[in-house]
PDB file of C-alpha atoms in Angstrom:
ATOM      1  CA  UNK A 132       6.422 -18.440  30.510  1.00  0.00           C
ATOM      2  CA  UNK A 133       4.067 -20.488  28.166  1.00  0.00           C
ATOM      3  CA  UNK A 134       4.927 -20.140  24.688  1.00  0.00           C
ATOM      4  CA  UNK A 135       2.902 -21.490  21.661  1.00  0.00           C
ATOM      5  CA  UNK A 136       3.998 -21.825  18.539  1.00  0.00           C
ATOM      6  CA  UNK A 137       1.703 -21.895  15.675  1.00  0.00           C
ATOM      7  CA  UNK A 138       2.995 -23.843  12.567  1.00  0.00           C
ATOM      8  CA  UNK A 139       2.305 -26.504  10.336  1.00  0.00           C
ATOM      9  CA  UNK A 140       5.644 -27.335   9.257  1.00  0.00           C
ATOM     10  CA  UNK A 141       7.732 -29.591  11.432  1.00  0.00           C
ATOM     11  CA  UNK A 142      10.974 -28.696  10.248  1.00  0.00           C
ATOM     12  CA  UNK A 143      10.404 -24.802  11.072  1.00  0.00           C
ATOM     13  CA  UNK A 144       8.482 -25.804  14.543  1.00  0.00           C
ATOM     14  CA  UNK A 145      11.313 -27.674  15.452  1.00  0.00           C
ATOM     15  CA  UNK A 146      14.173 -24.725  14.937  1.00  0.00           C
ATOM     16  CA  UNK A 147      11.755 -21.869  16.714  1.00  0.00           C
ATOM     17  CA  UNK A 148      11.685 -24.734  19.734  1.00  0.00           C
ATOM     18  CA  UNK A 149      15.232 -25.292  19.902  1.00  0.00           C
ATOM     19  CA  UNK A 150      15.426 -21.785  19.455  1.00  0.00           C
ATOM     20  CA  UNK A 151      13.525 -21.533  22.382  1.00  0.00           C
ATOM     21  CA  UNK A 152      14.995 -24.356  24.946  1.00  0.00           C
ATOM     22  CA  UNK A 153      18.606 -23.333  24.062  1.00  0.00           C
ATOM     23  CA  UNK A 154      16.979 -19.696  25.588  1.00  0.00           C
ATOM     24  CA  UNK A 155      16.225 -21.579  28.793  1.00  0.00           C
ATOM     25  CA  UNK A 156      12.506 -21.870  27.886  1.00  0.00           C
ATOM     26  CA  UNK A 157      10.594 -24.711  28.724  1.00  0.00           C
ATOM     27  CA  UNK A 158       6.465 -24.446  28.335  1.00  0.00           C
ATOM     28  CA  UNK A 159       6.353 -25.066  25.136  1.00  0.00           C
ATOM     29  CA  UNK A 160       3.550 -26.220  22.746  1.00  0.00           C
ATOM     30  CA  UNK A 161       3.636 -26.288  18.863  1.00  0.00           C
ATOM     31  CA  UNK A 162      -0.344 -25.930  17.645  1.00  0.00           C
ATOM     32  CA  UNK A 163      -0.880 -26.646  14.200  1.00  0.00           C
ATOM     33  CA  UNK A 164      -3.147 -24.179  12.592  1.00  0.00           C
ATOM     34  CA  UNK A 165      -6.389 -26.428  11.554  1.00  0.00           C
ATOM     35  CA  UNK A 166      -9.470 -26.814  13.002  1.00  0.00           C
ATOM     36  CA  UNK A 167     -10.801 -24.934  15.969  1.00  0.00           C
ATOM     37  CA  UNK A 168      -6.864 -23.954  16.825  1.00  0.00           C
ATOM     38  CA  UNK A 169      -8.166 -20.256  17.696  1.00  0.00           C
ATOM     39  CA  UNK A 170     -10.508 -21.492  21.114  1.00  0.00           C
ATOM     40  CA  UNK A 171      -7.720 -23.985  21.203  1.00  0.00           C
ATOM     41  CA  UNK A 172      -5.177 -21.230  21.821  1.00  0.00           C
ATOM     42  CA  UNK A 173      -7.708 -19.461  24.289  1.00  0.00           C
ATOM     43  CA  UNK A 174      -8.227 -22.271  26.455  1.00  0.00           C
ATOM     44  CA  UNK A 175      -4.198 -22.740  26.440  1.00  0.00           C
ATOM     45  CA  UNK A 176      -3.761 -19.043  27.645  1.00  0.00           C
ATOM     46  CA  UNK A 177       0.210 -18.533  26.214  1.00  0.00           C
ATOM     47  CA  UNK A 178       2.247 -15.539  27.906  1.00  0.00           C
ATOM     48  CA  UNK A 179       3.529 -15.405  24.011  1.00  0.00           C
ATOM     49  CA  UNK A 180       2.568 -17.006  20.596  1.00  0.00           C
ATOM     50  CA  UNK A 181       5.038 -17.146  17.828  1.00  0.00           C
ATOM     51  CA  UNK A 182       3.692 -17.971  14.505  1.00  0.00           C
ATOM     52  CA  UNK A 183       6.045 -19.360  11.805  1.00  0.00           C
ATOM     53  CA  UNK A 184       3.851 -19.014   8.589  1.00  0.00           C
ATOM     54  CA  UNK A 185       6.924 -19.389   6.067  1.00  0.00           C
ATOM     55  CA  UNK A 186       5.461 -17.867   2.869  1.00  0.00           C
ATOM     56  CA  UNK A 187       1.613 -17.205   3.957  1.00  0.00           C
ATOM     57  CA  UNK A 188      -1.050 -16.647   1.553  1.00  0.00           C
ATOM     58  CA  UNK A 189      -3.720 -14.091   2.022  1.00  0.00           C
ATOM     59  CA  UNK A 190      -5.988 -16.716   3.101  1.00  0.00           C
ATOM     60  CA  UNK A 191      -3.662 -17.943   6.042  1.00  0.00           C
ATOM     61  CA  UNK A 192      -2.832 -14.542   6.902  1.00  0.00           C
ATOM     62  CA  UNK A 193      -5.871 -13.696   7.415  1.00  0.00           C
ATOM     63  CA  UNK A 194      -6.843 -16.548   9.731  1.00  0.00           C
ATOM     64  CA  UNK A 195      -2.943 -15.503  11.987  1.00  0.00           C
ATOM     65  CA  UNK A 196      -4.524 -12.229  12.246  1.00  0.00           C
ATOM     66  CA  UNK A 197      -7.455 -13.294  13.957  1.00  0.00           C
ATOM     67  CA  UNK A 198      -5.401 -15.080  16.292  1.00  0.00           C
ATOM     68  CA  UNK A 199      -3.575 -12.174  17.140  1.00  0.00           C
ATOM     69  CA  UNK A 200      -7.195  -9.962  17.633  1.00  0.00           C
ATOM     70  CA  UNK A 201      -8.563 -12.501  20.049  1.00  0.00           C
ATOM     71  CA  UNK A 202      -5.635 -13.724  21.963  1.00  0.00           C
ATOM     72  CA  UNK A 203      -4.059  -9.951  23.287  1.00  0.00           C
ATOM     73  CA  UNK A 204      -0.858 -11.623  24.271  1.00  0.00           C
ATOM     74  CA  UNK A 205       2.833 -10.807  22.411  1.00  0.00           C
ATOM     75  CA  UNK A 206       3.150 -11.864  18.837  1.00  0.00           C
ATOM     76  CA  UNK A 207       6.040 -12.349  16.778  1.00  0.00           C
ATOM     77  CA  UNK A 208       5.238 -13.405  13.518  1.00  0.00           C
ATOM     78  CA  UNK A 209       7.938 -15.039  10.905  1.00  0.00           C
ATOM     79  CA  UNK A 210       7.549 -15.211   6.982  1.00  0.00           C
ATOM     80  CA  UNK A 211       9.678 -16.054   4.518  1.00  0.00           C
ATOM     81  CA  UNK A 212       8.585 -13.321   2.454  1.00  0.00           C
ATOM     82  CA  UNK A 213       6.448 -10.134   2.517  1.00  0.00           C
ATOM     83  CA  UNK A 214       4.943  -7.180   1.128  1.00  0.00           C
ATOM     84  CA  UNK A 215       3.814  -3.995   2.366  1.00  0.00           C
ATOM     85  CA  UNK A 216       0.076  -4.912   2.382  1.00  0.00           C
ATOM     86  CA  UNK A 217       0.935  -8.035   4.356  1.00  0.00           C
ATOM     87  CA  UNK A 218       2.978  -5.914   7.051  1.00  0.00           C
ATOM     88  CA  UNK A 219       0.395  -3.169   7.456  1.00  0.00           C
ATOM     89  CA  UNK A 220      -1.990  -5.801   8.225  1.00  0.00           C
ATOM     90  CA  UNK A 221      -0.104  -7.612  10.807  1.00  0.00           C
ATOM     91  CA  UNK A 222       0.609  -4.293  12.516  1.00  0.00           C
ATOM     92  CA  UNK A 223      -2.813  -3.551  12.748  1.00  0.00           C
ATOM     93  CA  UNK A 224      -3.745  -6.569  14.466  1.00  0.00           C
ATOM     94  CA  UNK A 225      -1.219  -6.165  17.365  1.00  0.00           C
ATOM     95  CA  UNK A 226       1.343  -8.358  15.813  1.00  0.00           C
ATOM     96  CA  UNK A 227       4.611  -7.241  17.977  1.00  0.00           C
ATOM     97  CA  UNK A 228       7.456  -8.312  15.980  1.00  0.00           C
ATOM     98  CA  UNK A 229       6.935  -9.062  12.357  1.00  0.00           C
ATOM     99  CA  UNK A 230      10.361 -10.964  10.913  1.00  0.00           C
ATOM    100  CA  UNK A 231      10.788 -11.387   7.163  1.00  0.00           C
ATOM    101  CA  UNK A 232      13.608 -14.582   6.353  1.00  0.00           C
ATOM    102  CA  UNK A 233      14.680 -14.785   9.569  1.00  0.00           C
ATOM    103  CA  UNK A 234      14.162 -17.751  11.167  1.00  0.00           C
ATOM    104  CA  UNK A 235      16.768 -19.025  12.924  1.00  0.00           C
ATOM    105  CA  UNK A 236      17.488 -20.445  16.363  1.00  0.00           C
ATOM    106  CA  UNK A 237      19.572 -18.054  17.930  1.00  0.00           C
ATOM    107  CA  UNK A 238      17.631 -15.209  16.412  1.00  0.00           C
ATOM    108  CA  UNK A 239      14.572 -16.713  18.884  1.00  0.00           C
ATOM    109  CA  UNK A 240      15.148 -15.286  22.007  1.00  0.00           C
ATOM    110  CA  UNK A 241      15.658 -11.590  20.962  1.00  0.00           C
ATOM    111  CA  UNK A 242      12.544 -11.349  18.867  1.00  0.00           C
ATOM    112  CA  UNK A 243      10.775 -13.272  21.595  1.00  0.00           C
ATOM    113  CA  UNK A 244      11.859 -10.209  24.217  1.00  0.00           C
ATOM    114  CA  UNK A 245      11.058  -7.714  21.697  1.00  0.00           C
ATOM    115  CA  UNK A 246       7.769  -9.464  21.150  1.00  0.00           C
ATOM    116  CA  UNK A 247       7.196  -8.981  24.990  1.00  0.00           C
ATOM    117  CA  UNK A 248       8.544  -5.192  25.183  1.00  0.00           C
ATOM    118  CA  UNK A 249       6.482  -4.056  22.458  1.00  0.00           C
ATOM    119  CA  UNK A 250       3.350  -6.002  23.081  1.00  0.00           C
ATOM    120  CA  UNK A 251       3.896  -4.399  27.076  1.00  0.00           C
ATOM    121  CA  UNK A 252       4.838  -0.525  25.433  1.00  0.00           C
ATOM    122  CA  UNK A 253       1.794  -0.883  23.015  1.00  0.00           C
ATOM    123  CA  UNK A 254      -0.356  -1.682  26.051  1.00  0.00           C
ATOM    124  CA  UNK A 255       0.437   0.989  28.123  1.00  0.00           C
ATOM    125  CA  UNK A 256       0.017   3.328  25.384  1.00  0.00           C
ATOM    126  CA  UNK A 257      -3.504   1.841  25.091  1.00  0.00           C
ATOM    127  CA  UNK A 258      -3.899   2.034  28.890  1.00  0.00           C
ATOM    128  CA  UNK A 259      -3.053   5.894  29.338  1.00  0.00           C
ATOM    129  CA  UNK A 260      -4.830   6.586  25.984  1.00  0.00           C
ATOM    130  CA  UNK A 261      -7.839   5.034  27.535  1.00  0.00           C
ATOM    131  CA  UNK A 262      -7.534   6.804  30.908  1.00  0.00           C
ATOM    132  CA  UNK A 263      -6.937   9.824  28.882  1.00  0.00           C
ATOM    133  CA  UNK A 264     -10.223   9.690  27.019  1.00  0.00           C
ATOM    134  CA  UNK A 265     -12.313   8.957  30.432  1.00  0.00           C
ATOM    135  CA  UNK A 266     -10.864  11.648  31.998  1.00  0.00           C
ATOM    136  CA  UNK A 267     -11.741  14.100  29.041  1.00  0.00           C
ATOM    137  CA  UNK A 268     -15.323  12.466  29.375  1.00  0.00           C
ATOM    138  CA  UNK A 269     -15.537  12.912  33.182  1.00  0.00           C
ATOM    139  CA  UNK A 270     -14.485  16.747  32.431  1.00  0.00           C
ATOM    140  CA  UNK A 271     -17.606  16.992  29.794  1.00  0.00           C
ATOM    141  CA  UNK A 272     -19.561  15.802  32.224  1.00  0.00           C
ATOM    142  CA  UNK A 273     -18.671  17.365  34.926  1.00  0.00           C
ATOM    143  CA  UNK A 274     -18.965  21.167  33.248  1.00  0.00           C
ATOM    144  CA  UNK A 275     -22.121  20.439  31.890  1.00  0.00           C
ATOM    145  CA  UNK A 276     -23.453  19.630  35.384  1.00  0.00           C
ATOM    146  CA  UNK A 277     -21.610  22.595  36.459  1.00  0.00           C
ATOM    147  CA  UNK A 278     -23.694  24.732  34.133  1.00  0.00           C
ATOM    148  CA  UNK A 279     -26.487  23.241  35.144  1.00  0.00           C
ATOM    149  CA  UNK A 280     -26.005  24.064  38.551  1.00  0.00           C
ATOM    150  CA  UNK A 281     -25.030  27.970  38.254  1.00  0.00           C
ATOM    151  CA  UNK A 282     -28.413  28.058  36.131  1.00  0.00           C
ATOM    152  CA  UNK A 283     -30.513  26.325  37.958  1.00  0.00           C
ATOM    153  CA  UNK A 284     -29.273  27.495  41.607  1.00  0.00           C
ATOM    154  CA  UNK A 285     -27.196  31.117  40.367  1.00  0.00           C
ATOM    155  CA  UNK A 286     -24.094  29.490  41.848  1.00  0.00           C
ATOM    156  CA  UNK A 287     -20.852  30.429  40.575  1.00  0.00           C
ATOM    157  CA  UNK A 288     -18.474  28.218  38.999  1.00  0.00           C
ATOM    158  CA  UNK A 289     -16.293  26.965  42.097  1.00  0.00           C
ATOM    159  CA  UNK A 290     -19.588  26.732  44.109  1.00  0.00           C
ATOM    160  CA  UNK A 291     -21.167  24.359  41.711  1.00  0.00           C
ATOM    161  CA  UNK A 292     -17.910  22.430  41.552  1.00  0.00           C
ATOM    162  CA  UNK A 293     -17.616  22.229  45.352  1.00  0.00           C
ATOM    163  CA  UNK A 294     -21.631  20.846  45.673  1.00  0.00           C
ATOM    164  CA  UNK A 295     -20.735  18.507  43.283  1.00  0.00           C
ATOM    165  CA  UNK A 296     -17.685  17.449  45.087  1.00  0.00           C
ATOM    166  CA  UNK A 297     -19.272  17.104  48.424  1.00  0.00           C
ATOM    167  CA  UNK A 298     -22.424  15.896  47.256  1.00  0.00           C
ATOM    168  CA  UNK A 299     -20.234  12.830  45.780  1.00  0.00           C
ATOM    169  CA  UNK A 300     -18.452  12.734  48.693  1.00  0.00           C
ATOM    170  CA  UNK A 301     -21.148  12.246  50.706  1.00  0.00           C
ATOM    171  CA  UNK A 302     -22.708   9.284  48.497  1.00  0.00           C
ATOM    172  CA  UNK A 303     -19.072   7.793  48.541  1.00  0.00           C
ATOM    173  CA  UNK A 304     -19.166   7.863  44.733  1.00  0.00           C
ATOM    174  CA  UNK A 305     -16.858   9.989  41.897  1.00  0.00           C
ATOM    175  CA  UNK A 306     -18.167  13.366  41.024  1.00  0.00           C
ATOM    176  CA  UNK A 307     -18.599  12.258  37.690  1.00  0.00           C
ATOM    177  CA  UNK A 308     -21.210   9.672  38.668  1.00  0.00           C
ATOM    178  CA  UNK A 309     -22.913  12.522  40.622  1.00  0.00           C
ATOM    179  CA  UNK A 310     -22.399  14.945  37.438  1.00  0.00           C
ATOM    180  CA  UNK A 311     -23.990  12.320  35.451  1.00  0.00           C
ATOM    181  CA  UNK A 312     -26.927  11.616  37.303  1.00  0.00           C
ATOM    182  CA  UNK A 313     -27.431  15.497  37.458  1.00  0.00           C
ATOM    183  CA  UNK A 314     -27.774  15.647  34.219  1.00  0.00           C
ATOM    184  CA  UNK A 315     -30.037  13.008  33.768  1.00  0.00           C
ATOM    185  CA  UNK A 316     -32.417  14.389  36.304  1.00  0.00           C
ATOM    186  CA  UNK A 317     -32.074  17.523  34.557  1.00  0.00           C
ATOM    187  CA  UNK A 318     -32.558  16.231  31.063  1.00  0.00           C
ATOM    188  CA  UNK A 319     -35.871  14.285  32.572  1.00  0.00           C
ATOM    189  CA  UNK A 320     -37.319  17.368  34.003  1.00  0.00           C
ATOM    190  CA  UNK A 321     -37.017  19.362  30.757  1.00  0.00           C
ATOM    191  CA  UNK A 322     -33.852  21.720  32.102  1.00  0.00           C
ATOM    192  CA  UNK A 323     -30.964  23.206  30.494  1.00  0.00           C
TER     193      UNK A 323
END
């Protein structure tokens, strides 16, 4: 597992590492946050990113959180201090495991799974929300061509559905491709 570690202080680099190495970790990179450290951080593809920002301003929180937007990968983020503003924010980037004054070694490895298990939960979530939503679109689709069918050809209901079906089928593509171009050839003829 690659693991970066974004921080610009030695002394708190060095504790998340040991941290980290005592864990039985190995791929390990500490990436100070200056320059073009964002593409950096892309091009160095971590499994996780820890980011030790001791006691952030707004400024440098800001810039974290766009780390965490572009990278999609666990984040567990450690301040010495925090607010409710600050936390909301984090959260709403994707950071996994937010950890006010508590950075120490053997406190790595069990933020770093959490990190992991959250960041995996969240994305699942996002995964079956997603497929959720397509299938509700598919279903739109779908009943509109429907309609337009039992109009257009005084089918009923299970008879449209079934030319749809074979009709898709037959073209070896998903009946709501078929649905869709219905209704576009529909909609371009003037129909329902």
């Amino acid at each position: 597992m690659r693991i970066v570690i974004i921080d610009d202080s030695g002394l708190r680099a060095t504790v998340l590492e040991e941290g980290l190495r005592d864990a039985g970790y190995d791929d390990i990179h500490i990436v100070p946050p200056r320059g073009a450290f964002v593409a950096r951080l892309e091009r160095m593809a971590p499994d996780v990113v820890l980011m030790d920002l001791g006691s952030p301003s707004r400024d440098t929180l800001e810039e974290m959180l766009t780390v965490s937007r572009a990278l999609a990968r666990p984040i567990a983020m450690f301040v010495d201090q925090s607010d409710e503003a600050m936390i909301g924010a984090a959260i709403d980037a994707g950071v996994s495991a937010y950890v006010v004054d508590g950075l120490r070694k053997e406190r790595v490895k069990p933020v770093l799974e959490l990190a992991v298990r959250r960041f995996n939960a969240f994305s699942r979530m996002q995964t079956e929300l997603e497929e959720a939503r397509t299938a509700l679109a598919d279903r739109k689709v779908i009943d509109r061509a429907k309609s337009i069918l039992m109009n257009q050809r005084a089918l009923s209901e299970q008879d449209a559905y079934a030319l749809l079906r074979s009709t898709a089928m037959n073209q070896g593509k998903k009946i709501a491709e078929v649905a869709q171009a219905l209704i576009t050839a529909s909609d371009l003829l003037g129909g329902v």
